[in-house]
Coordinates of C-alpha atoms in Angstrom, one line a residue:
M1 CA 0.0 0.0 0.0
F2 CA 1.2 3.5 -0.7
P3 CA 2.8 4.6 2.6
L4 CA 0.8 7.8 2.9
L5 CA -2.5 6.0 3.1
E6 CA -1.5 3.3 5.7
D7 CA -3.4 5.2 8.3
F8 CA -6.2 6.2 5.9
H9 CA -9.3 7.7 7.5
R10 CA -12.1 5.2 7.5
V11 CA -14.9 7.7 8.4
C12 CA -15.5 11.3 7.6
P13 CA -14.3 13.7 10.3
V14 CA -17.4 15.8 9.9
C15 CA -20.4 13.4 9.2
D16 CA -18.9 10.0 10.2
G17 CA -19.8 8.7 6.8
D18 CA -17.7 6.0 5.2
R19 CA -18.0 7.0 1.6
L20 CA -14.6 8.6 1.3
R21 CA -12.8 9.3 -2.0
G22 CA -9.2 10.1 -2.7
L23 CA -9.0 13.3 -4.8
E24 CA -5.3 14.1 -5.0
V25 CA -1.9 13.2 -3.7
Y26 CA 0.4 16.2 -3.7
R27 CA 3.9 17.0 -2.6
N28 CA 4.2 18.7 0.8
R29 CA 6.5 21.4 -0.3
G30 CA 6.6 23.6 2.8
R31 CA 6.9 20.9 5.4
R32 CA 6.1 23.6 8.0
V33 CA 3.6 21.7 10.1
Q34 CA 4.3 18.0 9.2
P35 CA 8.0 18.0 8.3
Q36 CA 8.1 14.1 8.3
R37 CA 5.5 14.0 5.5
A38 CA 6.9 14.2 1.9
F39 CA 3.4 13.9 0.5
L40 CA -0.2 14.7 1.6
A41 CA -3.5 13.6 0.2
L42 CA -6.7 15.4 -0.4
M43 CA -9.8 13.4 0.6
G44 CA -13.5 14.0 0.0
C45 CA -16.6 12.6 1.6
A46 CA -19.3 11.6 -0.8
T47 CA -21.9 11.8 1.9
C48 CA -21.5 15.4 3.1
G49 CA -19.1 16.9 0.4
I50 CA -16.5 18.0 2.9
V51 CA -12.8 17.9 1.7
F52 CA -9.9 17.6 4.0
T53 CA -6.1 17.0 4.1
H54 CA -4.9 13.6 5.1
P55 CA -3.2 12.8 7.3
Q56 CA -4.3 15.6 9.7
P57 CA -1.7 17.4 11.8
S58 CA -1.8 16.9 15.5
E59 CA -2.9 19.7 17.9
E60 CA 0.7 19.8 19.1
Q61 CA 2.0 20.3 15.5
L62 CA -0.5 23.1 14.8
E63 CA 0.3 24.8 18.1
A64 CA 4.0 24.7 17.4
F65 CA 3.5 26.2 13.9
Y66 CA 1.2 29.0 15.0
A67 CA 3.7 29.9 17.8
S68 CA 6.6 29.9 15.3
A69 CA 8.1 32.8 13.3
E70 CA 5.7 31.9 10.5
G71 CA 2.6 31.8 12.7
W72 CA 0.1 34.5 13.5
E73 CA 1.6 35.6 16.8
H74 CA 4.9 36.7 15.4
R75 CA 3.3 38.8 12.7
I76 CA 1.9 41.3 15.2
G77 CA 5.0 43.4 15.7
S78 CA 5.6 45.9 18.4
D79 CA 4.9 49.2 16.6
R80 CA 1.7 50.4 18.3
A81 CA 1.0 53.1 15.7
K82 CA 1.4 50.5 12.9
I83 CA -1.0 48.1 14.7
D84 CA -3.6 50.8 15.2
A85 CA -3.3 51.8 11.6
G86 CA -3.8 48.3 10.4
L87 CA -6.8 47.8 12.7
A88 CA -8.4 51.0 11.4
K89 CA -7.9 49.9 7.8
K90 CA -9.5 46.5 8.5
Q91 CA -12.4 48.0 10.4
K92 CA -13.2 50.2 7.5
R93 CA -13.7 47.1 5.4
H94 CA -15.8 45.4 8.0
D95 CA -17.9 48.5 8.4
R96 CA -18.8 48.1 4.7
Q97 CA -19.5 44.4 5.2
L98 CA -21.9 45.1 8.0
E99 CA -23.7 47.5 5.7
L100 CA -24.1 44.7 3.2
L101 CA -25.3 42.4 6.0
A102 CA -27.9 44.8 7.4
P103 CA -30.8 43.6 5.2
Y104 CA -30.4 40.1 6.7
I105 CA -29.4 40.8 10.3
G106 CA -30.7 44.3 11.0
G107 CA -28.9 46.8 13.3
G108 CA -26.8 46.1 16.4
A109 CA -28.4 48.4 19.1
G110 CA -28.8 46.3 22.2
R111 CA -27.7 43.1 20.5
R112 CA -24.6 40.9 21.2
G113 CA -21.9 39.9 18.7
L114 CA -19.0 37.4 19.1
D115 CA -16.0 37.0 16.9
F116 CA -14.6 33.5 17.1
G117 CA -11.0 33.8 16.2
C118 CA -11.0 37.6 16.6
G119 CA -7.3 38.3 16.1
Q120 CA -6.6 41.8 17.2
G121 CA -10.3 42.7 17.2
A122 CA -11.0 44.6 13.9
W123 CA -14.4 42.9 13.4
L124 CA -15.3 43.6 17.0
D125 CA -14.4 47.3 16.5
A126 CA -16.8 47.4 13.5
L127 CA -19.5 45.7 15.5
R128 CA -19.1 48.0 18.5
A129 CA -19.2 51.1 16.2
A130 CA -22.5 49.8 14.8
G131 CA -24.0 49.5 18.3
W132 CA -23.3 45.8 19.2
E133 CA -22.1 44.6 22.5
T134 CA -18.9 42.7 21.7
A135 CA -17.0 39.7 22.9
G136 CA -14.1 37.8 21.3
I137 CA -12.3 34.5 21.4
E138 CA -8.7 34.3 20.4
P139 CA -6.1 31.6 21.3
G140 CA -3.0 33.7 20.4
P141 CA -1.9 35.5 23.6
G142 CA -0.5 38.6 21.8
Q143 CA -3.5 39.2 19.6
R144 CA -5.8 38.4 22.5
E145 CA -4.1 41.1 24.6
I146 CA -4.6 43.7 21.9
A147 CA -8.3 42.8 21.3
G148 CA -8.8 42.7 25.1
R149 CA -7.9 46.3 25.5
R150 CA -11.3 47.2 23.9
H151 CA -13.5 44.1 24.1
R152 CA -14.6 41.4 26.5
M153 CA -12.6 38.2 25.9
M154 CA -13.8 34.6 26.4
D155 CA -12.0 31.3 26.5
A156 CA -14.7 29.3 24.7
P157 CA -18.2 29.8 23.3
P158 CA -20.8 29.8 26.1
A159 CA -22.9 26.8 26.6
E160 CA -26.1 28.9 26.8
P161 CA -27.6 31.0 23.9
E162 CA -26.1 34.5 24.4
F163 CA -25.3 36.0 21.0
D164 CA -27.3 37.4 18.1
L165 CA -24.4 37.3 15.6
I166 CA -21.2 35.2 15.6
V167 CA -18.5 36.0 13.1
S168 CA -15.7 33.5 12.2
Y169 CA -13.3 34.7 9.5
H170 CA -10.2 32.8 8.4
V171 CA -10.8 30.1 11.1
F172 CA -12.8 27.0 9.8
E173 CA -10.1 26.1 7.3
H174 CA -7.6 25.7 10.2
L175 CA -9.7 23.6 12.6
R176 CA -9.1 19.9 13.2
D177 CA -12.8 19.4 14.2
P178 CA -15.0 21.9 12.4
M179 CA -18.1 20.0 13.2
Q180 CA -17.6 20.3 17.0
T181 CA -16.9 24.0 16.6
A182 CA -20.0 24.6 14.4
R183 CA -22.2 22.9 17.0
A184 CA -20.6 24.9 19.8
L185 CA -21.2 28.2 17.9
A186 CA -24.8 27.2 17.1
G187 CA -25.4 26.5 20.8
A188 CA -24.1 30.0 21.7
L189 CA -26.6 31.7 19.3
R190 CA -30.0 32.9 20.4
P191 CA -33.0 31.5 18.4
D192 CA -32.8 32.9 14.8
G193 CA -29.3 34.2 15.5
H194 CA -26.8 34.4 12.6
L195 CA -23.4 32.9 11.9
L196 CA -21.1 34.5 9.4
I197 CA -18.3 32.3 8.1
S198 CA -15.6 33.0 5.5
V199 CA -13.2 30.3 4.3
P200 CA -11.0 29.7 1.1
D201 CA -13.3 28.8 -1.8
L202 CA -12.7 25.5 -3.5
S203 CA -15.8 26.1 -5.5
R204 CA -14.2 29.0 -7.4
L205 CA -10.8 27.3 -7.8
P206 CA -11.0 27.4 -11.6
A207 CA -11.4 31.2 -11.4
H208 CA -8.9 32.2 -8.8
R209 CA -6.4 29.3 -9.6
D210 CA -4.8 29.3 -6.2
L211 CA -4.8 25.6 -5.3
A212 CA -2.3 26.0 -2.5
Y213 CA -4.7 28.5 -0.8
V214 CA -7.6 26.0 -0.6
R215 CA -5.6 23.0 0.6
G216 CA -2.4 22.2 2.4
E217 CA -0.6 21.9 5.7
V218 CA -2.4 24.8 7.4
H219 CA -5.7 25.0 5.5
I220 CA -6.6 21.4 6.4
F221 CA -10.3 21.5 5.5
S222 CA -11.5 22.7 2.1
Y223 CA -15.0 24.0 1.5
T224 CA -17.5 24.2 -1.4
H225 CA -21.0 25.5 -1.1
S226 CA -22.3 21.9 -0.8
G227 CA -19.8 20.9 1.8
M228 CA -20.4 24.0 3.9
A229 CA -24.1 23.6 3.6
S230 CA -23.8 20.0 5.0
L231 CA -21.6 21.2 7.9
L232 CA -24.1 23.9 8.8
G233 CA -27.1 21.7 8.4
L234 CA -25.6 19.0 10.7
A235 CA -25.0 21.8 13.3
G236 CA -28.6 23.0 13.3
L237 CA -28.1 25.9 11.0
E238 CA -29.5 26.8 7.6
V239 CA -27.9 28.9 4.8
V240 CA -29.6 32.4 4.5
E241 CA -27.3 33.7 1.7
W242 CA -24.1 33.0 -0.1
L243 CA -22.2 36.2 -0.1
D244 CA -20.2 35.8 -3.3
T245 CA -21.5 38.7 -5.3
P246 CA -19.1 41.1 -7.0
E247 CA -20.1 43.7 -4.4
W248 CA -18.8 41.5 -1.7
D249 CA -15.7 40.5 -3.6
A250 CA -14.8 44.1 -4.0
V251 CA -14.6 44.8 -0.3
M252 CA -11.2 43.1 0.1
S253 CA -8.7 42.3 -2.6
S254 CA -8.3 38.7 -1.5
E255 CA -12.0 38.1 -1.2
P256 CA -12.6 36.5 -4.7
K257 CA -10.8 33.5 -3.2
R258 CA -13.2 33.3 -0.3
L259 CA -16.4 31.5 0.3
R260 CA -18.7 33.6 2.5
V261 CA -21.9 32.4 3.9
L262 CA -24.5 33.8 6.3
A263 CA -26.4 31.1 8.2
R264 CA -29.3 31.2 10.7
K265 CA -29.9 29.0 13.7
T266 CA -32.9 26.7 13.4
G267 CA -32.0 24.1 15.9
Q268 CA -33.1 21.4 13.4
V269 CA -30.4 19.0 12.2
R270 CA -30.5 18.3 8.5
R271 CA -28.6 15.4 6.9
P272 CA -26.9 16.0 3.6
E273 CA -28.7 14.9 0.4
G274 CA -27.8 14.3 -3.2
R275 CA -24.2 14.3 -4.4
P276 CA -22.5 17.0 -2.4
L277 CA -19.0 16.0 -3.4
D278 CA -19.6 16.6 -7.1
E279 CA -18.9 20.3 -6.7
A280 CA -15.4 19.7 -5.3
V281 CA -14.6 17.1 -7.9
E282 CA -15.8 19.3 -10.7
G283 CA -13.8 22.3 -9.4
L284 CA -10.6 20.3 -9.2
R285 CA -11.2 18.7 -12.6
S286 CA -11.9 22.0 -14.3
Y287 CA -8.9 23.5 -12.6
G288 CA -6.7 20.6 -13.7
H289 CA -7.9 20.8 -17.3
A290 CA -7.4 24.6 -17.4
E291 CA -3.9 24.3 -16.0
E292 CA -3.1 21.6 -18.6
R293 CA -4.3 23.8 -21.4
R294 CA -2.2 26.7 -20.0
R295 CA 0.9 24.5 -19.8
L296 CA 0.3 23.2 -23.3
A297 CA -0.1 26.8 -24.6
A298 CA 3.0 27.9 -22.8
S299 CA 5.0 25.0 -24.2
Q300 CA 3.7 25.7 -27.8
K301 CA 4.6 29.4 -27.3
E302 CA 8.1 28.5 -26.1
Q303 CA 8.6 26.1 -29.1
H304 CA 7.4 28.8 -31.5
H305 CA 9.8 31.3 -29.9
R306 CA 12.7 28.9 -30.2
A307 CA 11.8 28.2 -33.8
A308 CA 11.6 31.9 -34.6
H309 CA 14.8 32.5 -32.8
A310 CA 16.5 29.7 -34.8
T311 CA 15.0 31.0 -38.0
G312 CA 16.3 34.5 -37.2
N313 CA 19.7 33.2 -36.4
G314 CA 19.7 31.3 -39.7
R315 CA 18.9 34.5 -41.5
V316 CA 21.6 36.3 -39.7
R317 CA 24.2 33.6 -40.5
H318 CA 23.0 33.6 -44.2
A319 CA 23.4 37.3 -44.4
L320 CA 26.9 37.2 -42.9
R321 CA 28.0 34.5 -45.3
R322 CA 26.8 36.6 -48.2
R323 CA 28.6 39.7 -46.9
V324 CA 31.8 37.6 -46.4
A325 CA 31.5 36.1 -49.8
S326 CA 31.0 39.6 -51.3
A327 CA 34.0 40.9 -49.4
V328 CA 36.1 38.0 -50.7
D329 CA 35.0 38.6 -54.2
S330 CA 35.9 42.3 -53.9
A331 CA 39.3 41.4 -52.5
R332 CA 40.0 39.0 -55.4
S333 CA 38.9 41.5 -58.0
L334 CA 41.3 44.1 -56.5
L335 CA 44.2 41.6 -56.4
S336 CA 43.6 40.6 -60.0
R337 CA 44.1 44.1 -61.3

């Protein structure tokens, strides 16, 4: 058996289904989290449509990476003015996103918002400016300290319904157990409360072409619309709106690579239906075909360039030979006089 798959997952880490499919084996180029692994696999669940990296890194490996010079904590810096400027810039973007969300979630006066994975608190700043009472959860001590200067900090989602809105940006792709987290966040929402999630978008891979962004050592779960809908449904949430319009994409330069979804708490668990993995398979297949066409076109262009270069060199050599021959003839004519 291929060494990578000796400890192959027998059940889906999200829905516990056993209809798993290998989608890709790829070289682990960075080896930042799992240095012992030369290759990783991309697996998909035909029951719920979720896609994940195999083998999964351990909690210890992830904690070691995030605490390293490449991780989030060491990107903070110590320049307070620079930190404040960065927060203000991010808040401005989130202010605009809240405006786009208003038709679905209403205003924030007297309501409570939580940012799960709040970083330095830019989303919380936007929520507070819009009238929300704010709280954040952040495992990184440096970023938690910065956010805690302005907002209430929590260690985990509360067991009782407390919040009207929970935001989770750039988090669910990093989690080893997104199902457990989705259920915990649903439990912390009041009836009809909303959850806003943003993750790398495998669905739009053929458009943004950033394969490393949607799967790898750090982004260990990959999401399509179908897979995300399954995850939310199993957690007692339903999709209200997919926020993938050009208006949303324009808010942040990196956003066309992101899948954004607004969900509402229903408390009713819904099992996946149909063929939810097809979206991921088609995205990967279309991307692969497009990349092959690009490589072929690039190869043909290079061959044409070499042929033209060779033809040009041949013309130059021919012209030089004619000039040399003409010079020799002229010299002979002079000598014969």
